[in-house]
CSV table of C-alpha atoms in Angstrom, one decimal:
chain,number,residue,atom,x,y,z
N,283,UNK,CA,-54.8,-47.7,-190.3
N,284,UNK,CA,-57.4,-49.0,-187.6
N,285,UNK,CA,-60.7,-49.3,-188.3
N,286,UNK,CA,-63.3,-46.9,-186.9
N,287,UNK,CA,-64.9,-49.0,-183.9
N,288,UNK,CA,-66.3,-46.2,-182.3
N,289,UNK,CA,-69.9,-46.8,-180.5
N,290,UNK,CA,-72.7,-44.2,-180.5
N,291,UNK,CA,-72.6,-41.5,-177.2
N,292,UNK,CA,-76.0,-43.4,-175.6
N,293,UNK,CA,-74.0,-46.8,-175.8
N,294,UNK,CA,-71.0,-45.7,-174.3
N,295,UNK,CA,-72.6,-43.7,-171.4
N,296,UNK,CA,-74.8,-47.0,-171.1
N,297,UNK,CA,-71.6,-49.0,-170.4
N,298,UNK,CA,-69.7,-46.7,-168.1
N,299,UNK,CA,-72.8,-46.6,-166.0
N,300,UNK,CA,-73.2,-50.2,-165.7
N,301,UNK,CA,-69.6,-50.8,-165.2
N,302,UNK,CA,-69.6,-48.0,-162.2
N,303,UNK,CA,-73.2,-50.7,-160.9
N,304,UNK,CA,-72.0,-53.9,-161.3
N,305,UNK,CA,-68.5,-54.3,-161.5
N,306,UNK,CA,-65.9,-54.2,-158.8
N,307,UNK,CA,-62.2,-53.5,-159.9
N,308,UNK,CA,-59.1,-55.0,-159.0
N,309,UNK,CA,-56.6,-53.3,-157.4
N,310,UNK,CA,-58.2,-49.8,-158.0
N,311,UNK,CA,-60.1,-47.1,-156.1
N,312,UNK,CA,-63.8,-48.1,-155.2
N,313,UNK,CA,-64.2,-44.7,-154.5
N,314,UNK,CA,-62.7,-42.8,-157.5
N,315,UNK,CA,-64.2,-45.5,-159.6
N,316,UNK,CA,-67.5,-44.6,-158.3
N,317,UNK,CA,-67.0,-41.1,-158.8
N,318,UNK,CA,-65.6,-41.3,-162.7
N,319,UNK,CA,-66.5,-44.8,-163.9
N,320,UNK,CA,-63.6,-46.7,-165.8
N,321,UNK,CA,-60.7,-45.1,-166.7
N,322,UNK,CA,-61.0,-47.0,-170.2
N,323,UNK,CA,-63.2,-49.2,-172.0
N,324,UNK,CA,-61.0,-51.2,-174.7
N,325,UNK,CA,-62.5,-52.7,-177.8
N,326,UNK,CA,-60.3,-54.0,-179.7
N,327,UNK,CA,-55.9,-55.3,-179.9
N,328,UNK,CA,-53.8,-55.5,-182.8
N,329,UNK,CA,-49.9,-56.1,-182.1
N,330,UNK,CA,-49.0,-53.4,-179.5
N,331,UNK,CA,-52.0,-51.6,-179.8
N,332,UNK,CA,-55.3,-51.0,-178.1
N,333,UNK,CA,-58.4,-49.5,-179.4
N,334,UNK,CA,-60.9,-47.9,-176.8
N,335,UNK,CA,-64.9,-47.8,-177.3
N,336,UNK,CA,-64.3,-44.1,-178.8
N,337,UNK,CA,-61.9,-45.1,-181.8
N,338,UNK,CA,-58.8,-43.6,-180.2
N,339,UNK,CA,-55.6,-46.3,-180.7
N,340,UNK,CA,-53.0,-46.4,-177.6
N,341,UNK,CA,-49.5,-47.6,-177.2
N,342,UNK,CA,-50.0,-50.8,-174.9
N,343,UNK,CA,-46.2,-50.2,-173.1
N,344,UNK,CA,-47.1,-52.9,-169.9
N,345,UNK,CA,-48.5,-55.6,-172.2
N,346,UNK,CA,-51.5,-55.1,-170.2
N,347,UNK,CA,-50.6,-56.6,-167.0
N,348,UNK,CA,-46.9,-57.6,-168.1
N,349,UNK,CA,-48.4,-60.5,-169.8
N,350,UNK,CA,-49.0,-60.1,-174.1
N,351,UNK,CA,-46.0,-60.8,-174.4
N,352,UNK,CA,-46.7,-62.0,-178.4
N,353,UNK,CA,-49.1,-58.9,-178.7
N,354,UNK,CA,-52.5,-58.5,-179.1
N,355,UNK,CA,-55.0,-60.0,-181.8
N,356,UNK,CA,-53.0,-63.0,-183.0
N,357,UNK,CA,-55.1,-65.3,-184.8
N,358,UNK,CA,-53.1,-68.2,-184.6
N,359,UNK,CA,-54.1,-68.7,-181.2
N,360,UNK,CA,-57.5,-67.9,-182.0
N,361,UNK,CA,-57.2,-70.7,-184.1
N,362,UNK,CA,-55.7,-73.0,-181.9
N,363,UNK,CA,-58.0,-72.3,-179.3
N,364,UNK,CA,-61.3,-73.4,-181.8
N,365,UNK,CA,-59.5,-76.4,-183.2
N,366,UNK,CA,-59.0,-77.7,-179.6
N,367,UNK,CA,-62.4,-76.6,-178.2
N,368,UNK,CA,-63.9,-78.1,-181.1
N,369,UNK,CA,-62.4,-81.9,-180.2
N,370,UNK,CA,-61.9,-81.3,-176.3
N,371,UNK,CA,-62.4,-78.5,-174.5
N,372,UNK,CA,-61.6,-79.5,-171.2
N,373,UNK,CA,-60.9,-83.1,-169.5
N,374,UNK,CA,-59.9,-83.4,-166.0
N,375,UNK,CA,-56.2,-84.3,-165.0
N,376,UNK,CA,-57.5,-85.6,-161.4
N,377,UNK,CA,-57.0,-89.6,-160.6
N,378,UNK,CA,-54.1,-89.9,-163.5
N,379,UNK,CA,-56.4,-88.9,-166.3
N,380,UNK,CA,-54.6,-87.0,-168.9
N,381,UNK,CA,-54.8,-85.5,-172.6
N,382,UNK,CA,-52.4,-84.9,-175.6
N,383,UNK,CA,-52.3,-81.1,-174.8
N,384,UNK,CA,-51.0,-81.0,-171.4
N,385,UNK,CA,-48.5,-84.2,-172.0
N,386,UNK,CA,-47.0,-81.7,-174.9
N,387,UNK,CA,-47.1,-78.6,-173.2
N,388,UNK,CA,-45.4,-81.0,-169.9
N,389,UNK,CA,-42.5,-82.1,-172.7
N,390,UNK,CA,-42.1,-78.5,-174.2
N,391,UNK,CA,-41.8,-76.8,-170.9
N,392,UNK,CA,-38.9,-79.3,-169.6
N,393,UNK,CA,-37.1,-78.6,-173.2
N,394,UNK,CA,-37.0,-74.9,-172.4
N,395,UNK,CA,-36.6,-74.4,-169.0
N,396,UNK,CA,-32.7,-74.8,-167.1
N,397,UNK,CA,-31.3,-78.0,-165.6
N,398,UNK,CA,-33.2,-80.7,-164.4
N,399,UNK,CA,-36.7,-78.1,-164.2
N,400,UNK,CA,-38.5,-80.8,-165.8
N,401,UNK,CA,-41.7,-81.6,-164.3
N,402,UNK,CA,-44.6,-79.4,-164.4
N,403,UNK,CA,-47.7,-79.2,-162.2
N,404,UNK,CA,-50.4,-76.1,-163.5
N,405,UNK,CA,-52.7,-73.8,-162.1
N,406,UNK,CA,-54.8,-71.1,-163.5
N,407,UNK,CA,-52.3,-67.9,-162.4
N,408,UNK,CA,-49.5,-66.7,-160.6
N,409,UNK,CA,-50.9,-66.5,-157.1
N,410,UNK,CA,-52.1,-70.1,-157.6
N,411,UNK,CA,-48.7,-71.4,-158.7
N,412,UNK,CA,-46.7,-69.5,-155.6
N,413,UNK,CA,-49.3,-71.1,-153.1
N,414,UNK,CA,-49.0,-74.4,-154.5
N,415,UNK,CA,-45.3,-74.0,-154.6
N,416,UNK,CA,-45.4,-73.0,-150.8
N,417,UNK,CA,-47.7,-75.6,-149.9
N,418,UNK,CA,-46.0,-78.3,-151.7
N,419,UNK,CA,-42.6,-77.9,-150.1
N,420,UNK,CA,-44.3,-77.8,-146.7
N,421,UNK,CA,-45.9,-80.9,-147.4
N,422,UNK,CA,-42.1,-82.5,-148.8
N,423,UNK,CA,-40.4,-81.5,-145.8
N,424,UNK,CA,-43.1,-83.1,-143.5
N,425,UNK,CA,-42.7,-85.7,-145.1
N,426,UNK,CA,-39.0,-85.9,-144.6
N,427,UNK,CA,-39.5,-85.7,-141.4
N,428,UNK,CA,-38.8,-82.0,-140.8
N,429,UNK,CA,-42.2,-80.8,-140.0
N,430,UNK,CA,-40.1,-77.8,-138.4
N,431,UNK,CA,-39.6,-76.3,-141.7
N,432,UNK,CA,-42.3,-74.1,-142.8
N,433,UNK,CA,-41.2,-70.9,-142.8
N,434,UNK,CA,-40.9,-69.3,-146.1
N,435,UNK,CA,-38.4,-65.9,-146.4
N,436,UNK,CA,-39.3,-63.2,-149.1
N,437,UNK,CA,-37.8,-59.9,-149.8
N,438,UNK,CA,-39.2,-56.7,-149.0
N,439,UNK,CA,-40.6,-54.7,-152.3
N,440,UNK,CA,-40.7,-58.3,-154.1
N,441,UNK,CA,-44.3,-59.2,-155.5
N,442,UNK,CA,-45.4,-62.8,-155.5
N,443,UNK,CA,-49.7,-62.7,-155.7
N,444,UNK,CA,-52.8,-62.2,-154.2
N,445,UNK,CA,-54.3,-65.0,-152.3
N,446,UNK,CA,-53.7,-65.4,-148.9
N,447,UNK,CA,-50.3,-67.5,-149.1
N,448,UNK,CA,-49.2,-65.1,-151.8
N,449,UNK,CA,-50.1,-62.1,-150.4
N,450,UNK,CA,-48.2,-63.1,-147.2
N,451,UNK,CA,-45.0,-63.6,-149.0
N,452,UNK,CA,-45.5,-60.6,-150.8
N,453,UNK,CA,-43.4,-57.8,-148.9
N,454,UNK,CA,-45.3,-54.6,-150.2
N,455,UNK,CA,-47.6,-52.8,-147.3
N,456,UNK,CA,-50.5,-52.2,-149.1
N,457,UNK,CA,-51.2,-55.6,-149.9
N,458,UNK,CA,-50.3,-56.8,-146.8
N,459,UNK,CA,-52.4,-54.5,-145.2
N,460,UNK,CA,-55.4,-55.6,-147.2
N,461,UNK,CA,-55.7,-58.9,-145.9
N,462,UNK,CA,-57.0,-59.3,-141.9
N,463,UNK,CA,-54.1,-61.4,-141.0
N,464,UNK,CA,-50.6,-62.5,-142.8
N,465,UNK,CA,-50.7,-66.2,-143.2
N,466,UNK,CA,-48.0,-67.9,-140.3
N,467,UNK,CA,-44.5,-68.3,-141.4
N,468,UNK,CA,-43.8,-66.1,-144.0
N,469,UNK,CA,-40.6,-63.7,-143.2
N,470,UNK,CA,-39.3,-60.9,-145.3
N,471,UNK,CA,-35.8,-59.7,-145.7
N,472,UNK,CA,-35.0,-56.4,-145.6
N,473,UNK,CA,-32.0,-56.1,-147.3
N,474,UNK,CA,-32.1,-56.0,-151.2
N,475,UNK,CA,-29.3,-57.2,-153.3
N,476,UNK,CA,-26.5,-57.2,-150.7
N,477,UNK,CA,-24.3,-59.9,-152.4
N,478,UNK,CA,-21.6,-59.5,-149.9
N,479,UNK,CA,-24.2,-60.2,-147.0
N,480,UNK,CA,-25.5,-63.3,-148.9
N,481,UNK,CA,-22.1,-65.0,-148.7
N,482,UNK,CA,-21.6,-64.1,-145.4
N,483,UNK,CA,-20.0,-60.6,-145.0
N,484,UNK,CA,-21.3,-60.1,-141.0
N,485,UNK,CA,-19.6,-56.7,-141.2
N,486,UNK,CA,-21.7,-55.1,-143.6
N,487,UNK,CA,-24.1,-53.1,-141.3
N,488,UNK,CA,-27.1,-54.6,-143.4
N,489,UNK,CA,-26.2,-58.2,-142.7
N,490,UNK,CA,-29.1,-58.5,-140.3
N,491,UNK,CA,-31.7,-57.6,-142.8
N,492,UNK,CA,-30.2,-60.2,-145.9
N,493,UNK,CA,-31.5,-63.0,-146.5
N,494,UNK,CA,-29.0,-65.2,-144.9
N,495,UNK,CA,-29.1,-63.0,-141.6
N,496,UNK,CA,-32.8,-63.8,-142.3
N,497,UNK,CA,-32.4,-67.5,-142.2
N,498,UNK,CA,-30.1,-67.1,-139.3
N,499,UNK,CA,-32.1,-65.3,-137.0
N,500,UNK,CA,-35.1,-67.6,-138.0
N,501,UNK,CA,-33.3,-70.5,-137.6
N,502,UNK,CA,-32.2,-72.4,-140.7
N,503,UNK,CA,-33.8,-75.8,-139.1
N,504,UNK,CA,-37.2,-73.9,-139.7
N,505,UNK,CA,-36.4,-72.6,-143.1
N,506,UNK,CA,-38.5,-74.4,-145.8
N,507,UNK,CA,-37.6,-72.4,-149.0
N,508,UNK,CA,-36.3,-68.7,-150.4
N,509,UNK,CA,-38.8,-67.1,-152.7
N,510,UNK,CA,-37.2,-64.6,-155.4
N,511,UNK,CA,-38.2,-62.6,-158.5
N,512,UNK,CA,-34.9,-62.8,-161.0
N,513,UNK,CA,-36.5,-59.2,-161.6
N,514,UNK,CA,-38.2,-57.5,-159.4
N,515,UNK,CA,-41.5,-56.1,-161.5
N,516,UNK,CA,-44.3,-55.0,-159.9
N,517,UNK,CA,-42.6,-53.6,-156.4
N,518,UNK,CA,-40.8,-51.1,-158.9
N,519,UNK,CA,-38.3,-52.8,-161.8
N,520,UNK,CA,-35.0,-53.8,-159.7
N,521,UNK,CA,-32.6,-55.7,-161.6
N,522,UNK,CA,-30.0,-57.7,-159.5
N,523,UNK,CA,-26.3,-57.4,-159.8
N,524,UNK,CA,-24.4,-59.6,-161.0
N,525,UNK,CA,-23.2,-62.5,-158.9
N,526,UNK,CA,-26.6,-61.7,-156.6
N,527,UNK,CA,-28.6,-65.1,-157.6
N,528,UNK,CA,-25.5,-67.6,-157.5
N,529,UNK,CA,-25.0,-66.1,-154.2
N,530,UNK,CA,-28.8,-67.0,-152.9
N,531,UNK,CA,-28.4,-70.3,-155.1
N,532,UNK,CA,-25.1,-71.2,-153.1
N,533,UNK,CA,-26.7,-69.9,-150.0
N,534,UNK,CA,-29.6,-72.4,-150.3
N,535,UNK,CA,-27.2,-75.5,-150.8
N,536,UNK,CA,-25.3,-74.4,-148.0
N,537,UNK,CA,-28.5,-74.8,-145.7
N,538,UNK,CA,-30.4,-77.3,-147.9
N,539,UNK,CA,-32.9,-74.8,-148.1
N,540,UNK,CA,-35.2,-74.9,-151.6
N,541,UNK,CA,-35.0,-71.9,-153.9
N,542,UNK,CA,-38.2,-70.8,-155.2
N,543,UNK,CA,-38.0,-68.4,-158.8
N,544,UNK,CA,-41.0,-66.7,-159.1
N,545,UNK,CA,-40.8,-66.2,-163.1
N,546,UNK,CA,-44.6,-65.1,-163.8
N,547,UNK,CA,-43.4,-62.0,-165.1
N,548,UNK,CA,-40.0,-62.7,-166.2
N,549,UNK,CA,-40.5,-65.9,-168.1
N,550,UNK,CA,-41.2,-66.7,-171.8
N,551,UNK,CA,-38.8,-64.1,-173.0
N,552,UNK,CA,-39.7,-61.2,-171.1
N,553,UNK,CA,-35.6,-60.2,-169.8
N,554,UNK,CA,-34.1,-60.9,-173.4
N,555,UNK,CA,-33.9,-64.9,-172.0
N,556,UNK,CA,-36.2,-67.5,-172.1
N,557,UNK,CA,-36.7,-67.5,-168.2
N,558,UNK,CA,-34.9,-64.6,-165.5
N,559,UNK,CA,-32.9,-66.8,-164.3
N,560,UNK,CA,-31.3,-67.5,-167.3
N,561,UNK,CA,-29.6,-64.3,-167.7
N,562,UNK,CA,-27.1,-65.8,-164.2
N,563,UNK,CA,-27.0,-69.2,-165.3
N,564,UNK,CA,-29.3,-70.2,-161.7
N,565,UNK,CA,-31.5,-73.5,-161.3
N,566,UNK,CA,-33.8,-73.2,-158.6
N,567,UNK,CA,-35.1,-75.8,-157.4
N,568,UNK,CA,-39.0,-74.9,-158.0
N,569,UNK,CA,-40.1,-71.8,-160.7
N,570,UNK,CA,-43.5,-70.7,-160.4
N,571,UNK,CA,-44.6,-69.4,-164.0
N,572,UNK,CA,-48.2,-67.5,-165.5
N,573,UNK,CA,-48.3,-64.6,-167.7
N,574,UNK,CA,-46.3,-65.0,-170.5
N,575,UNK,CA,-47.2,-69.1,-170.9
N,576,UNK,CA,-49.9,-68.1,-173.0
N,577,UNK,CA,-49.4,-64.1,-173.4
N,578,UNK,CA,-52.4,-64.1,-171.6
N,579,UNK,CA,-54.8,-65.3,-174.3
N,580,UNK,CA,-56.3,-67.3,-171.3
N,581,UNK,CA,-55.4,-68.6,-168.1
N,582,UNK,CA,-52.9,-70.4,-167.2
N,583,UNK,CA,-49.9,-70.9,-164.7
N,584,UNK,CA,-47.6,-73.9,-163.3
N,585,UNK,CA,-45.2,-75.1,-160.9
N,586,UNK,CA,-42.2,-76.8,-162.5
N,587,UNK,CA,-40.0,-78.5,-160.0
N,588,UNK,CA,-36.7,-80.4,-160.5
N,589,UNK,CA,-37.2,-84.3,-161.7
N,590,UNK,CA,-34.9,-84.9,-158.2
N,591,UNK,CA,-37.7,-83.3,-156.1
N,592,UNK,CA,-40.4,-85.1,-158.0
N,593,UNK,CA,-38.6,-88.4,-157.4
N,594,UNK,CA,-38.2,-87.9,-153.6
N,595,UNK,CA,-41.3,-87.0,-153.0
N,596,UNK,CA,-42.5,-90.0,-155.2
N,597,UNK,CA,-40.3,-92.2,-152.9
N,598,UNK,CA,-41.2,-91.0,-149.2
N,599,UNK,CA,-44.9,-91.2,-150.0
N,600,UNK,CA,-45.4,-93.7,-152.0
N,601,UNK,CA,-48.9,-94.6,-151.4
N,602,UNK,CA,-50.3,-91.3,-150.9
N,603,UNK,CA,-52.3,-89.3,-152.7
N,604,UNK,CA,-51.1,-85.7,-153.8
N,605,UNK,CA,-54.2,-84.0,-152.0
N,606,UNK,CA,-53.8,-80.9,-154.1
N,607,UNK,CA,-55.1,-79.9,-157.3
N,608,UNK,CA,-57.7,-77.2,-159.0
N,609,UNK,CA,-60.4,-78.1,-160.9
N,610,UNK,CA,-58.6,-76.4,-164.1
N,611,UNK,CA,-55.2,-78.1,-163.4
N,612,UNK,CA,-54.5,-78.7,-167.1
N,613,UNK,CA,-56.7,-77.1,-168.8
N,614,UNK,CA,-57.2,-78.9,-172.0
N,615,UNK,CA,-57.8,-75.5,-174.4
N,616,UNK,CA,-55.1,-73.4,-172.1
N,617,UNK,CA,-52.6,-76.0,-173.0
N,618,UNK,CA,-53.1,-75.9,-176.4
N,619,UNK,CA,-52.9,-72.2,-176.4
N,620,UNK,CA,-49.6,-72.3,-174.6
N,621,UNK,CA,-48.1,-74.7,-177.0
N,622,UNK,CA,-49.3,-72.1,-179.8
N,623,UNK,CA,-48.1,-68.7,-177.7
N,624,UNK,CA,-44.6,-70.7,-177.3
N,625,UNK,CA,-44.1,-72.2,-180.9
N,626,UNK,CA,-44.7,-68.2,-182.1
N,627,UNK,CA,-42.5,-66.9,-179.4
N,628,UNK,CA,-39.6,-69.5,-180.7
N,629,UNK,CA,-40.4,-68.8,-184.4
N,630,UNK,CA,-40.5,-65.0,-184.6
N,631,UNK,CA,-37.2,-65.1,-182.4
N,632,UNK,CA,-39.2,-62.5,-179.7
N,633,UNK,CA,-36.6,-63.7,-176.9
N,634,UNK,CA,-33.9,-62.3,-179.5
N,635,UNK,CA,-35.9,-59.1,-180.3
N,636,UNK,CA,-36.5,-58.5,-176.6
N,637,UNK,CA,-32.7,-58.2,-176.0
N,638,UNK,CA,-32.7,-56.4,-179.2
N,639,UNK,CA,-35.3,-53.8,-178.1
N,640,UNK,CA,-33.3,-53.4,-174.6
N,641,UNK,CA,-30.5,-51.2,-176.4
N,642,UNK,CA,-32.6,-49.6,-178.0
N,643,UNK,CA,-34.4,-48.4,-174.8
N,644,UNK,CA,-31.8,-47.4,-173.0
N,645,UNK,CA,-30.4,-45.0,-175.9
N,646,UNK,CA,-34.2,-43.3,-175.2
N,647,UNK,CA,-34.0,-43.2,-171.8
N,648,UNK,CA,-30.4,-41.6,-171.9
N,649,UNK,CA,-32.2,-38.9,-174.5
N,650,UNK,CA,-34.5,-38.7,-171.4
N,651,UNK,CA,-32.1,-38.3,-168.8
N,652,UNK,CA,-30.2,-35.5,-171.2
N,653,UNK,CA,-33.6,-33.6,-171.6
N,654,UNK,CA,-35.1,-33.8,-168.7
N,655,UNK,CA,-33.5,-33.3,-164.9
N,656,UNK,CA,-35.9,-34.9,-163.2
N,657,UNK,CA,-35.4,-38.5,-165.1
N,658,UNK,CA,-32.9,-40.8,-163.3
N,659,UNK,CA,-31.8,-44.4,-162.6
N,660,UNK,CA,-32.5,-45.3,-165.7
N,661,UNK,CA,-32.3,-49.6,-166.4
N,662,UNK,CA,-33.8,-52.2,-168.3
N,663,UNK,CA,-33.2,-55.8,-169.1
N,664,UNK,CA,-35.0,-57.2,-172.0
N,665,UNK,CA,-38.3,-55.3,-172.5
N,666,UNK,CA,-38.6,-54.8,-168.8
N,667,UNK,CA,-37.6,-51.4,-167.9
N,668,UNK,CA,-38.2,-48.6,-165.9
N,669,UNK,CA,-36.6,-44.9,-164.3
N,670,UNK,CA,-37.4,-42.8,-161.4
N,671,UNK,CA,-37.9,-39.4,-161.0
N,672,UNK,CA,-36.4,-37.0,-158.3
N,673,UNK,CA,-37.2,-33.3,-157.5
N,674,UNK,CA,-33.2,-32.9,-157.6
N,675,UNK,CA,-31.3,-35.8,-159.2
N,676,UNK,CA,-28.0,-34.5,-158.2
N,677,UNK,CA,-28.8,-34.1,-154.4
N,678,UNK,CA,-31.1,-37.4,-154.6
N,679,UNK,CA,-34.5,-35.4,-153.4
N,680,UNK,CA,-37.4,-37.1,-154.4
N,681,UNK,CA,-40.6,-35.4,-154.8
N,682,UNK,CA,-42.9,-34.6,-152.1
N,683,UNK,CA,-45.6,-37.1,-151.3
N,684,UNK,CA,-48.6,-35.4,-152.2
N,685,UNK,CA,-47.5,-34.3,-155.3
N,686,UNK,CA,-47.7,-37.5,-156.7
N,687,UNK,CA,-45.4,-37.2,-159.7
N,688,UNK,CA,-45.6,-40.4,-161.2
N,689,UNK,CA,-48.8,-41.0,-161.6
N,690,UNK,CA,-49.5,-37.3,-163.3
N,691,UNK,CA,-46.5,-38.1,-165.5
N,692,UNK,CA,-48.6,-41.5,-166.1
N,693,UNK,CA,-51.7,-39.2,-166.4
N,694,UNK,CA,-50.2,-37.2,-169.1
N,695,UNK,CA,-48.9,-40.1,-171.3
N,696,UNK,CA,-52.2,-41.2,-171.2
N,697,UNK,CA,-53.4,-38.3,-173.0
N,698,UNK,CA,-50.5,-39.0,-175.3
N,699,UNK,CA,-51.8,-42.3,-176.1
N,700,UNK,CA,-49.6,-44.5,-174.2
N,701,UNK,CA,-49.8,-46.8,-171.2
N,702,UNK,CA,-47.3,-47.3,-168.7
N,703,UNK,CA,-47.4,-48.0,-164.7
N,704,UNK,CA,-46.2,-45.7,-161.9
N,705,UNK,CA,-45.2,-47.5,-158.7
N,706,UNK,CA,-45.5,-45.2,-155.6
N,707,UNK,CA,-44.6,-47.7,-152.8
N,708,UNK,CA,-42.6,-46.2,-149.8
N,709,UNK,CA,-42.4,-42.6,-151.6
N,710,UNK,CA,-40.5,-43.9,-154.9
N,711,UNK,CA,-41.8,-42.3,-158.2
N,712,UNK,CA,-40.9,-44.9,-160.7
N,713,UNK,CA,-42.3,-45.6,-164.0
N,714,UNK,CA,-41.9,-48.7,-165.5
N,715,UNK,CA,-42.5,-50.6,-168.9
N,716,UNK,CA,-43.0,-54.1,-170.6
N,717,UNK,CA,-44.3,-53.5,-174.0
N,718,UNK,CA,-45.1,-56.6,-175.9
N,719,UNK,CA,-41.9,-58.9,-177.0
N,720,UNK,CA,-43.0,-57.9,-180.7
N,721,UNK,CA,-42.1,-53.9,-180.6
N,722,UNK,CA,-39.8,-53.1,-183.0
N,723,UNK,CA,-37.0,-49.7,-183.0
N,724,UNK,CA,-39.6,-47.3,-184.6
N,725,UNK,CA,-42.6,-48.2,-182.1
N,726,UNK,CA,-39.5,-47.8,-179.2
N,727,UNK,CA,-38.6,-44.2,-180.3
N,728,UNK,CA,-42.3,-43.4,-180.2
N,729,UNK,CA,-43.3,-44.5,-177.0
N,730,UNK,CA,-39.6,-42.0,-175.8
N,731,UNK,CA,-41.1,-39.6,-177.6
N,732,UNK,CA,-44.4,-39.3,-176.3
N,733,UNK,CA,-42.8,-39.7,-172.8
N,734,UNK,CA,-40.5,-37.1,-173.2
N,735,UNK,CA,-43.8,-35.0,-173.9
N,736,UNK,CA,-45.3,-36.1,-170.8
N,737,UNK,CA,-42.4,-34.8,-168.5
N,738,UNK,CA,-42.2,-32.1,-170.2
N,739,UNK,CA,-46.0,-31.3,-169.5
N,740,UNK,CA,-45.6,-32.2,-165.8
N,741,UNK,CA,-42.5,-29.9,-165.6
N,742,UNK,CA,-44.7,-27.4,-166.8
N,743,UNK,CA,-47.2,-27.7,-163.8
N,744,UNK,CA,-44.6,-26.0,-161.4
N,745,UNK,CA,-43.6,-28.9,-159.1
N,746,UNK,CA,-39.4,-28.5,-159.4
């Protein structure tokens, strides 16, 4: 039983008022926050559970932000951090300086990434990783005498972060509209997962919007790279069909374009493989990671490139300093935590558990579809999953946007102490999940039962 960690009412009210007064929340309605204060104030995490300041325990079926892969409250991680901080908390990696944790982590990543993705540059998170990838690749093409190759092609509904470059690569209008202006030379393909188009089928009416069609429209000599998530996460949880990523790899090879796999969500076991691309045996030229590399116990990201790319950069710029680096690139304590995190993932076979729990989630989703006529299009890959809500699934009729079906169901989930996430971009009503990789069968069943109760409560509201 979780210990009672509720605070006095006066303290709780003080925290809520201070939150409203002093804290500008990320990805939150400022107006609603000022009116209502914080949605939750959490105090403790253990396993797949979070406990708030009232002492109420919630199932964290999102791993917070798709990132607490090994679950909350792992004392091994705290001990690893304490040990490293007690000896060397931080040391710069500029000008060739190094330390043992960053060397060991780089070596470990090389041993678990596919192909010859053996060289790591470290950042503090996913947005920094993707911005670094764009900058590094454009630098590469300039050094090779192909300075016109500056364009980065992403995909509609793809999500790659919120720095200027990462936002520009993101194919979600709400994030684009937040920026005053999109950075130049970012383009979005509008056709998703048409393998035949990527293989060159120009008879398909959607060909022009495919990645291949977009490359040809922009001019192959201007395209530096494409960036794709192996499984699209924040945009709505979309899993590519068999052969699609292989077709993109072949397309990039055909035109001499570099392929970036954004593994920020998918990496480190989330999809039932160590990396998302491993599900399709694809080796990109560049892989960006963050989130699961430390299971969010500390900030860390990385850009992992092939040895071939690193060797070319060394050859064509032998006397040039690589003028790119963050203060916290290769942060000593962060690297030590990442090493311990990966050790836990491997030792406890959390990648295998994610794959086994995929089957349990799909059983649960089938139960939801059989008992709730509004649930449809269930999908899961490892412990990355979701389904959609339709007013009439037989006819494909969506809910009116004003009803906000997915947010209302998620609100009912919160009442039942379950944290999941709604996705409502472009009028969709999806609910997505990414529980910690330690989640077991009984916990999956509890999640499904709470979901069913929440959906029933929404159905009783009379929106059908």
